[in-house]
Amino acid sequence: MAAEGDLKLLGLSVSPFVVRVRMALHMKGLSYEYIEQDLFNKSELLLKSNPVEKKVPVLIHDGKTILDSSAIVQYIDEVWAAMGPSILPVDPNERATARFWAAYVDDKLFSAYVGINKATTEVEREEKVSEMLAVLEQLEEAFAKNSNGKAFFAGDSIGYLDLAVGCHLLWLKAQHKMFGVVFLDAGKTPLLEAWAKRFAETDAAKEVVPDTGMVMEYAKKRQAYRAAVAAAAATAK
């Protein structure tokens, strides 16, 4: 793998947004220094690099910081355009469409499965599961319309929207094991289910996506943290 200049990535291995960026870096064949972050005890480097949001991922290229996973992926694609496959579509309309659906996924899909993990009652969890299934049905239609009968959203190989959706699959798998919910169903979302299996077999996914057990462990850690904060707040009252 090769890179031009000093390239570092601050991340959390189970973050879907970090996974997205790491897959993009892999697609371009770029070498970089990966620096794992503890979001329960944020490092000075993270706070200095992203003082506004204090979140990962953060890409540092020759001392300059790039924030937000979507912006980082687009930056990678533009700066190293001559290396590896193009990540974003070349056609302006297709590029705009991919960006729209990527934003939709980050807004609707992410908030739904975070809500499932945060839910304190079965009623709350069922509401978020319903939201998740509705989003996946929309993505099923988007895949049918945009893939043109090919293997991936981008066509014959993975691209920007594949990364945008695919980076969230690790959390869907983890929540399936944690709560017994089937999100991708051959009866309701056959195209998306088949796509997810193909995506999991790509080199980028195999190289970057962490084990489901790691995701479950982190999810439980977040649940315990929220419970402790809630208990402390109740005691303070």
XYZ file of N, CA and C in Angstrom:
711
model
N 0.841 -1.200 0.000
C 0.000 0.000 0.000
C 0.876 1.249 0.000
N 0.379 2.331 -0.544
C 1.184 3.543 -0.652
C 0.378 4.761 -0.261
N 1.082 5.822 0.138
C 0.418 7.079 0.468
C 1.354 8.228 0.167
N 0.784 9.359 -0.136
C 1.572 10.559 -0.357
C 1.466 11.439 0.877
N 2.613 11.702 1.519
C 2.603 12.538 2.712
C 2.250 11.739 3.950
N 2.164 12.459 5.056
C 1.852 11.861 6.353
C 0.350 11.704 6.490
N -0.112 10.491 6.753
C -1.541 10.214 6.806
C -1.874 9.457 8.086
N -2.765 10.042 8.890
C -3.179 9.421 10.153
C -4.701 9.400 10.207
N -5.239 8.390 10.886
C -6.679 8.314 11.092
C -6.960 8.051 12.554
N -7.706 8.969 13.179
C -8.168 8.763 14.547
C -9.527 8.088 14.466
N -9.668 6.971 15.155
C -10.928 6.252 15.007
C -11.286 5.374 16.181
N -12.425 4.741 16.041
C -12.928 3.731 16.972
C -13.298 2.544 16.110
N -12.727 1.399 16.378
C -12.845 0.263 15.462
C -14.281 -0.163 15.184
N -15.194 0.039 16.152
C -16.584 -0.392 15.960
C -17.495 0.721 15.437
N -16.940 1.897 15.206
C -17.748 2.993 14.664
C -18.022 2.749 13.183
N -19.291 2.788 12.764
C -19.582 2.582 11.345
C -18.948 3.657 10.467
N -18.818 4.856 11.003
C -18.268 5.963 10.226
C -16.759 5.825 10.043
N -16.114 5.257 11.050
C -14.680 4.962 10.928
C -14.475 3.803 9.960
N -15.322 2.792 10.050
C -15.262 1.662 9.123
C -15.404 2.148 7.682
N -16.303 3.092 7.467
C -16.513 3.666 6.132
C -15.215 4.261 5.581
N -14.559 5.060 6.398
C -13.325 5.715 5.964
C -12.222 4.691 5.728
N -12.115 3.716 6.608
C -11.059 2.706 6.460
C -11.267 1.871 5.194
N -12.511 1.606 4.846
C -12.771 0.879 3.603
C -12.371 1.713 2.397
N -12.630 3.026 2.454
C -12.238 3.910 1.356
C -10.721 3.946 1.208
N -10.020 4.024 2.316
C -8.550 4.018 2.288
C -8.031 2.708 1.700
N -8.699 1.620 2.060
C -8.306 0.311 1.529
C -8.536 0.243 0.019
N -9.662 0.766 -0.424
C -9.963 0.758 -1.861
C -8.895 1.501 -2.661
N -8.343 2.554 -2.072
C -7.328 3.351 -2.760
C -5.913 2.797 -2.565
N -5.807 1.770 -1.732
C -4.494 1.182 -1.507
C -3.556 2.072 -0.728
N -4.102 2.873 0.192
C -3.299 3.840 0.937
C -2.852 3.282 2.285
N -1.606 3.539 2.621
C -1.112 3.184 3.951
C -1.300 4.394 4.860
N -1.539 4.150 6.126
C -1.793 5.242 7.063
C -1.580 4.735 8.477
N -1.394 5.662 9.387
C -1.269 5.308 10.795
C -2.650 5.377 11.429
N -3.088 4.253 11.974
C -4.402 4.223 12.614
C -4.209 4.374 14.125
N -4.913 5.331 14.714
C -4.792 5.610 16.142
C -6.157 5.414 16.800
N -6.327 4.296 17.491
C -7.592 3.969 18.150
C -7.853 4.938 19.305
N -9.106 5.374 19.411
C -9.495 6.334 20.433
C -10.445 5.710 21.453
N -10.322 6.160 22.699
C -11.244 5.773 23.762
C -12.218 6.930 23.946
N -13.439 6.762 23.487
C -14.406 7.859 23.541
C -14.958 8.096 24.945
N -14.634 7.209 25.883
C -15.010 7.442 27.276
C -13.942 8.284 27.980
N -12.779 8.356 27.361
C -11.669 9.142 27.900
C -10.906 9.726 26.715
N -11.445 10.788 26.148
C -10.950 11.318 24.878
C -9.544 11.899 24.992
N -8.728 11.571 24.007
C -7.328 11.981 24.016
C -7.175 13.458 23.677
N -6.030 14.008 24.071
C -5.725 15.400 23.744
C -5.646 15.588 22.236
N -5.141 14.563 21.540
C -5.026 14.646 20.083
C -6.400 14.769 19.437
N -7.365 13.986 19.923
C -8.725 14.060 19.374
C -9.360 15.411 19.684
N -9.228 15.874 20.917
C -9.829 17.145 21.320
C -9.209 18.316 20.556
N -7.920 18.195 20.261
C -7.245 19.240 19.497
C -7.632 19.180 18.021
N -7.787 17.958 17.504
C -8.065 17.785 16.078
C -9.512 18.071 15.722
N -10.426 17.782 16.645
C -11.849 18.033 16.400
C -12.466 18.692 17.634
N -12.092 19.949 17.891
C -12.537 20.616 19.123
C -14.033 20.928 19.161
N -14.694 20.957 18.005
C -16.120 21.299 17.964
C -16.982 20.101 18.332
N -16.832 18.990 17.593
C -17.674 17.812 17.817
C -17.035 16.794 18.759
N -15.696 16.779 18.792
C -14.966 15.827 19.644
C -15.319 14.382 19.279
N -15.475 14.129 17.974
C -15.884 12.812 17.490
C -14.862 12.245 16.507
N -14.984 10.953 16.261
C -14.224 10.284 15.212
C -15.188 9.958 14.072
N -14.669 9.788 12.857
C -13.261 9.759 12.465
C -12.693 11.154 12.226
N -11.361 11.218 12.362
C -10.611 12.409 11.987
C -9.449 11.945 11.117
N -9.365 12.470 9.920
C -8.233 12.180 9.043
C -7.262 13.351 9.134
N -5.985 13.029 9.347
C -4.949 14.063 9.401
C -3.982 13.807 8.249
N -3.977 14.718 7.298
C -3.130 14.584 6.106
C -2.141 15.742 6.072
N -0.870 15.414 6.240
C 0.181 16.441 6.273
C -0.148 17.551 7.257
N -0.662 17.162 8.423
C -0.941 18.111 9.490
C -2.289 18.803 9.405
N -3.012 18.600 8.310
C -4.320 19.226 8.149
C -5.419 18.216 8.467
N -6.446 18.655 9.191
C -7.513 17.745 9.605
C -8.710 17.821 8.664
N -9.288 16.653 8.396
C -10.524 16.553 7.618
C -11.519 15.808 8.504
N -12.714 16.374 8.663
C -13.727 15.833 9.567
C -14.944 15.356 8.799
N -15.723 14.490 9.451
C -16.967 13.933 8.914
C -16.645 12.839 7.897
N -17.187 11.657 8.142
C -16.829 10.497 7.321
C -17.144 10.680 5.841
N -18.285 11.280 5.524
C -18.640 11.483 4.114
C -17.664 12.439 3.445
N -17.342 13.520 4.153
C -16.387 14.489 3.610
C -15.006 13.854 3.453
N -14.636 13.007 4.411
C -13.329 12.352 4.348
C -13.251 11.407 3.150
N -14.303 10.622 2.930
C -14.311 9.694 1.790
C -14.200 10.462 0.480
N -14.925 11.559 0.360
C -14.849 12.366 -0.857
C -13.468 12.991 -1.013
N -12.860 13.392 0.091
C -11.506 13.953 0.065
C -10.515 12.897 -0.433
N -10.627 11.706 0.101
C -9.749 10.609 -0.311
C -9.888 10.344 -1.804
N -11.121 10.332 -2.272
C -11.373 10.046 -3.685
C -10.798 11.129 -4.599
N -10.844 12.363 -4.148
C -10.350 13.473 -4.966
C -8.828 13.593 -4.918
N -8.254 13.499 -3.733
C -6.807 13.675 -3.586
C -6.040 12.535 -4.255
N -6.562 11.322 -4.113
C -5.884 10.163 -4.694
C -6.705 9.591 -5.860
N -7.168 10.499 -6.703
C -8.001 10.114 -7.849
C -7.289 9.136 -8.782
N -5.985 9.249 -8.880
C -5.220 8.405 -9.798
C -4.929 7.025 -9.215
N -5.256 6.826 -7.942
C -4.962 5.549 -7.285
C -6.245 4.758 -7.056
N -6.234 3.495 -7.402
C -7.381 2.639 -7.157
C -8.606 3.061 -7.935
N -9.726 2.401 -7.669
C -10.971 2.742 -8.385
C -11.568 4.048 -7.881
N -12.373 4.680 -8.721
C -13.105 5.871 -8.307
C -14.190 5.445 -7.323
N -14.333 6.170 -6.229
C -15.328 5.824 -5.220
C -16.667 6.475 -5.536
N -16.662 7.766 -5.832
C -17.897 8.443 -6.215
C -18.165 8.261 -7.704
N -19.440 8.241 -8.097
C -19.760 8.129 -9.523
C -19.194 9.314 -10.306
N -18.847 9.065 -11.555
C -18.337 10.133 -12.419
C -19.472 11.022 -12.906
N -20.605 10.419 -13.238
C -21.760 11.171 -13.723
C -22.312 12.073 -12.615
N -22.498 13.375 -12.877
C -22.974 14.312 -11.845
C -24.309 13.926 -11.223
N -25.241 13.432 -12.041
C -26.545 13.046 -11.512
C -26.428 11.829 -10.597
N -25.650 10.855 -11.025
C -25.446 9.663 -10.200
C -24.711 10.007 -8.907
N -23.776 10.955 -9.000
C -23.032 11.380 -7.818
C -23.972 12.059 -6.822
N -24.834 12.932 -7.319
C -25.789 13.622 -6.450
C -26.761 12.635 -5.805
N -27.190 11.647 -6.579
C -28.114 10.639 -6.056
C -27.450 9.817 -4.952
N -26.206 9.431 -5.176
C -25.471 8.663 -4.169
C -25.306 9.467 -2.884
N -25.017 10.747 -3.017
C -24.866 11.606 -1.842
C -26.188 11.750 -1.086
N -27.280 11.857 -1.824
C -28.593 11.966 -1.186
C -28.878 10.743 -0.329
N -28.706 9.556 -0.912
C -29.017 8.332 -0.181
C -28.042 8.084 0.963
N -26.802 8.492 0.790
C -25.827 8.355 1.879
C -26.248 9.223 3.070
N -26.694 10.447 2.786
C -27.164 11.339 3.854
C -28.424 10.771 4.511
N -29.291 10.190 3.709
C -30.518 9.572 4.222
C -30.178 8.442 5.195
N -29.225 7.611 4.807
C -28.817 6.480 5.653
C -28.248 6.969 6.982
N -27.369 7.955 6.921
C -26.748 8.455 8.143
C -27.761 9.111 9.072
N -28.788 9.695 8.505
C -29.822 10.337 9.308
C -30.812 9.324 9.860
N -31.412 8.548 8.984
C -32.522 7.674 9.370
C -32.086 6.312 9.920
N -31.184 5.641 9.213
C -30.777 4.292 9.641
C -29.991 4.353 10.939
N -29.015 5.247 10.997
C -28.169 5.353 12.187
C -28.991 5.695 13.423
N -29.871 6.695 13.307
C -30.665 7.106 14.472
C -31.598 5.997 14.938
N -32.082 5.184 13.987
C -32.993 4.092 14.353
C -32.272 3.020 15.165
N -31.096 2.585 14.712
C -30.456 1.505 15.473
C -29.777 2.004 16.750
N -29.414 3.273 16.789
C -28.949 3.841 18.048
C -30.112 3.878 19.034
N -31.294 4.218 18.522
C -32.489 4.237 19.357
C -32.840 2.863 19.897
N -32.616 1.828 19.093
C -32.857 0.455 19.557
C -31.955 0.139 20.740
N -30.706 0.544 20.636
C -29.746 0.259 21.702
C -30.035 1.088 22.955
N -30.577 2.289 22.771
C -30.861 3.169 23.908
C -32.201 2.865 24.579
N -33.081 2.163 23.882
C -34.434 1.928 24.394
C -34.416 1.276 25.778
N -35.267 1.771 26.655
C -35.341 1.213 28.015
C -36.572 0.349 28.212
N -37.492 0.353 27.236
C -38.683 -0.495 27.308
C -38.862 -1.216 25.974
N -39.616 -2.279 25.992
C -39.877 -3.031 24.764
C -40.681 -2.201 23.766
N -41.576 -1.355 24.290
C -42.377 -0.510 23.407
C -41.478 0.457 22.641
N -40.536 1.076 23.338
C -39.588 1.987 22.689
C -38.771 1.244 21.644
N -38.317 0.057 22.010
C -37.478 -0.712 21.086
C -38.261 -1.120 19.838
N -39.497 -1.533 20.025
C -40.331 -1.931 18.889
C -40.581 -0.761 17.943
N -40.740 0.439 18.493
C -40.931 1.633 17.661
C -39.709 1.886 16.797
N -38.531 1.754 17.388
C -37.292 1.988 16.647
C -37.035 0.884 15.621
N -37.426 -0.331 15.957
C -37.292 -1.439 15.002
C -38.175 -1.170 13.790
N -39.386 -0.679 14.030
C -40.295 -0.344 12.924
C -39.704 0.748 12.048
N -39.077 1.740 12.675
C -38.418 2.808 11.922
C -37.300 2.233 11.050
N -36.531 1.329 11.639
C -35.422 0.702 10.917
C -35.921 -0.072 9.710
N -36.952 -0.855 9.888
C -37.481 -1.664 8.789
C -38.029 -0.785 7.670
N -38.639 0.347 8.029
C -39.153 1.272 7.018
C -38.008 1.869 6.200
N -36.899 2.179 6.850
C -35.725 2.718 6.157
C -35.145 1.670 5.205
N -35.082 0.435 5.663
C -34.528 -0.635 4.831
C -35.405 -0.908 3.609
N -36.711 -0.762 3.763
C -37.600 -0.919 2.610
C -37.354 0.179 1.576
N -37.067 1.388 2.045
C -36.727 2.472 1.140
C -35.414 2.181 0.407
N -34.467 1.617 1.140
C -33.181 1.277 0.520
C -33.319 0.129 -0.469
N -34.257 -0.756 -0.215
C -34.532 -1.839 -1.162
C -34.968 -1.243 -2.500
N -35.852 -0.252 -2.441
C -36.315 0.413 -3.663
C -35.180 1.191 -4.330
N -34.344 1.831 -3.514
C -33.221 2.596 -4.051
C -32.235 1.678 -4.764
N -32.007 0.503 -4.198
C -31.089 -0.445 -4.839
C -31.654 -0.916 -6.177
N -32.935 -1.233 -6.192
C -33.572 -1.696 -7.428
C -33.464 -0.646 -8.523
N -33.596 0.613 -8.144
C -33.591 1.697 -9.119
C -32.181 2.074 -9.577
N -31.212 2.053 -8.662
C -29.890 2.601 -8.962
C -28.844 1.579 -9.374
N -29.041 0.304 -9.041
C -28.021 -0.699 -9.349
C -28.097 -1.182 -10.798
N -29.211 -0.918 -11.461
C -29.406 -1.370 -12.852
C -29.209 -2.874 -13.007
N -29.680 -3.616 -12.020
C -29.618 -5.066 -12.075
C -28.251 -5.654 -11.796
N -27.315 -4.832 -11.338
C -25.955 -5.311 -11.074
C -25.770 -5.644 -9.594
N -24.560 -6.041 -9.235
C -24.314 -6.595 -7.904
C -24.339 -5.571 -6.780
N -23.975 -4.327 -7.089
C -23.835 -3.323 -6.040
C -24.576 -2.037 -6.400
N -24.727 -1.158 -5.419
C -25.356 0.134 -5.693
C -24.618 0.852 -6.816
N -23.287 0.723 -6.817
C -22.459 1.426 -7.799
C -22.311 0.669 -9.116
N -22.843 -0.557 -9.177
C -22.722 -1.341 -10.413
C -22.032 -2.668 -10.187
N -20.969 -2.905 -10.928
C -20.271 -4.188 -10.840
C -19.347 -4.289 -9.637
N -18.984 -3.162 -9.055
C -18.108 -3.155 -7.884
C -18.590 -2.094 -6.907
N -18.090 -2.132 -5.691
C -18.577 -1.218 -4.660
C -18.144 0.224 -4.923
N -18.970 1.150 -4.462
C -18.687 2.573 -4.608
C -19.150 3.334 -3.382
N -19.345 4.614 -3.549
C -19.651 5.517 -2.442
C -20.875 5.088 -1.631
N -21.985 4.797 -2.304
C -23.204 4.433 -1.592
C -23.087 3.052 -0.951
N -22.350 2.158 -1.581
C -22.117 0.844 -0.971
C -21.384 1.002 0.359
N -20.372 1.866 0.380
C -19.650 2.126 1.623
C -20.561 2.785 2.650
N -21.391 3.722 2.188
C -22.274 4.463 3.084
C -23.274 3.554 3.787
N -23.807 2.589 3.056
C -24.772 1.648 3.641
C -24.045 0.495 4.322
N -23.026 -0.014 3.644
C -22.327 -1.206 4.137
C -21.640 -1.035 5.467
N -21.217 0.189 5.780
C -20.523 0.402 7.047
C -21.443 0.209 8.246
N -22.753 0.252 8.021
C -23.715 0.096 9.118
C -24.105 -1.374 9.352
N -23.721 -2.255 8.457
C -24.158 -3.651 8.567
C -23.659 -4.324 9.842
N -22.480 -3.943 10.322
C -21.942 -4.580 11.524
C -22.851 -4.359 12.723
N -23.511 -3.186 12.773
C -24.412 -2.913 13.893
C -25.749 -3.633 13.723
N -26.181 -3.830 12.489
C -27.404 -4.601 12.270
C -27.190 -6.047 12.708
N -26.015 -6.593 12.414
C -25.705 -7.964 12.819
C -25.626 -8.078 14.338
N -24.997 -7.085 14.959
C -24.854 -7.110 16.417
C -26.218 -7.035 17.101
N -27.089 -6.163 16.595
C -28.400 -6.027 17.222
C -29.302 -7.221 16.938
N -29.055 -7.889 15.829
C -29.781 -9.145 15.567
C -29.452 -10.164 16.658
N -28.169 -10.244 17.019
C -27.761 -11.193 18.050
C -28.211 -10.749 19.442
N -28.228 -9.443 19.658
C -28.591 -8.925 20.978
C -30.087 -8.971 21.246
N -30.894 -8.664 20.223
C -32.332 -8.515 20.429
C -33.186 -9.478 19.607
N -32.534 -10.273 18.753
C -33.260 -11.276 17.985
C -34.093 -10.718 16.847
N -33.763 -9.523 16.390
C -34.525 -8.890 15.312
C -33.859 -9.172 13.970
N -34.650 -9.612 12.991
C -34.135 -9.839 11.635
C -34.404 -8.579 10.824
N -33.344 -7.891 10.444
C -33.500 -6.631 9.716
C -33.549 -6.834 8.204
N -32.693 -7.706 7.702
C -32.675 -7.976 6.266
C -33.317 -9.328 6.024
N -34.477 -9.296 5.387
C -35.294 -10.493 5.208
C -35.453 -10.797 3.724
N -35.228 -12.051 3.353
C -35.322 -12.437 1.941
C -36.720 -12.229 1.383
N -37.738 -12.213 2.273
C -39.099 -12.005 1.813
C -39.429 -10.542 1.588
N -38.926 -9.663 2.482
C -39.263 -8.242 2.409
C -38.218 -7.417 1.664
N -36.964 -7.747 1.854
C -35.889 -6.983 1.191
C -34.900 -7.944 0.528
N -35.354 -8.707 -0.454
C -34.487 -9.728 -1.071
C -33.255 -9.144 -1.763
N -33.413 -8.011 -2.424
C -32.269 -7.411 -3.125
C -31.216 -6.928 -2.134
N -31.678 -6.293 -1.065
C -30.757 -5.758 -0.065
C -30.068 -6.881 0.717
N -30.807 -7.933 0.999
C -30.203 -9.058 1.718
C -29.104 -9.700 0.876
N -29.366 -9.904 -0.406
C -28.359 -10.503 -1.293
C -27.166 -9.566 -1.451
N -27.449 -8.257 -1.560
C -26.365 -7.274 -1.652
C -25.478 -7.321 -0.408
N -26.088 -7.392 0.782
C -25.332 -7.404 2.034
C -24.378 -8.596 2.093
N -24.814 -9.735 1.614
C -23.947 -10.922 1.591
C -22.768 -10.705 0.644
N -23.045 -10.123 -0.527
C -21.958 -9.850 -1.480
C -20.996 -8.816 -0.915
N -21.551 -7.794 -0.273
C -20.706 -6.734 0.282
C -19.763 -7.293 1.346
N -20.278 -8.183 2.182
C -19.462 -8.763 3.255
C -18.282 -9.565 2.720
N -18.375 -10.013 1.473
C -17.307 -10.813 0.863
C -16.295 -9.973 0.093
N -16.491 -8.661 0.028
C -15.538 -7.808 -0.679
C -14.254 -7.681 0.137
N -13.164 -7.394 -0.534
C -11.881 -7.245 0.151
C -11.928 -6.125 1.181
N -12.564 -5.020 0.829
C -12.624 -3.872 1.739
C -13.324 -4.238 3.044
N -14.442 -4.957 2.951
C -15.178 -5.348 4.154
C -14.401 -6.363 4.972
N -13.837 -7.353 4.315
C -13.071 -8.387 5.026
C -11.879 -7.796 5.759
N -11.266 -6.801 5.154
C -10.062 -6.200 5.716
C -10.357 -5.314 6.918
N -11.511 -4.670 6.934
C -11.770 -3.590 7.892
C -12.824 -3.899 8.947
N -13.920 -4.542 8.566
C -15.065 -4.713 9.477
C -14.683 -5.593 10.671
N -14.909 -5.105 11.893
C -14.546 -5.871 13.088
C -15.510 -7.021 13.361
N -15.106 -7.877 14.265
C -15.941 -9.008 14.666
C -17.209 -8.516 15.363
N -18.318 -9.210 15.121
C -19.599 -8.811 15.719
C -19.523 -8.775 17.236
N -18.740 -9.672 17.817
C -18.589 -9.702 19.273
C -18.034 -8.403 19.832
N -17.124 -7.780 19.102
C -16.561 -6.494 19.536
C -17.634 -5.411 19.551
N -18.512 -5.442 18.554
C -19.585 -4.456 18.476
C -20.567 -4.649 19.628
N -20.915 -5.894 19.896
C -21.834 -6.191 20.993
C -21.244 -5.763 22.340
N -19.959 -6.007 22.519
C -19.289 -5.621 23.764
C -19.331 -4.110 23.956
N -19.087 -3.380 22.869
C -19.115 -1.917 22.962
C -20.541 -1.417 23.210
N -21.527 -2.026 22.543
C -22.925 -1.628 22.735
C -23.343 -1.811 24.192
N -22.931 -2.904 24.786
C -23.263 -3.163 26.192
C -22.542 -2.181 27.115
N -21.332 -1.803 26.730
C -20.582 -0.822 27.512
C -21.288 0.526 27.480
N -21.805 0.900 26.302
C -22.548 2.155 26.183
C -23.836 2.100 27.018
N -24.517 0.948 27.004
C -25.735 0.795 27.788
C -25.441 0.946 29.279
N -24.352 0.332 29.726
C -23.974 0.413 31.135
C -23.614 1.843 31.517
N -22.946 2.534 30.603
C -22.558 3.923 30.866
C -23.796 4.804 31.015
N -24.762 4.647 30.102
C -25.995 5.440 30.186
C -26.773 5.139 31.460
N -26.795 3.863 31.849
C -27.502 3.478 33.076
C -26.842 4.114 34.299
N -25.515 4.153 34.294
C -24.783 4.751 35.431
C -25.038 6.252 35.501
N -25.069 6.905 34.356
C -25.332 8.347 34.319
C -26.750 8.636 34.811
N -27.696 7.817 34.375
C -29.092 8.006 34.799
C -29.244 7.784 36.295
N -28.558 6.767 36.817
C -28.625 6.469 38.253
C -28.011 7.602 39.078
N -26.890 8.141 38.574
C -26.230 9.240 39.274
C -27.122 10.481 39.288
N -27.804 10.733 38.186
C -28.693 11.886 38.086
C -29.878 11.729 39.045
N -30.410 10.497 39.138
C -31.543 10.236 40.021
C -31.127 10.408 41.482
N -29.920 9.964 41.800
C -29.416 10.089 43.182
C -29.223 11.549 43.560
N -28.735 12.349 42.586
C -28.495 13.767 42.835
C -29.758 14.515 43.151
N -30.883 14.041 42.610
C -32.170 14.696 42.891
C -32.631 14.433 44.317
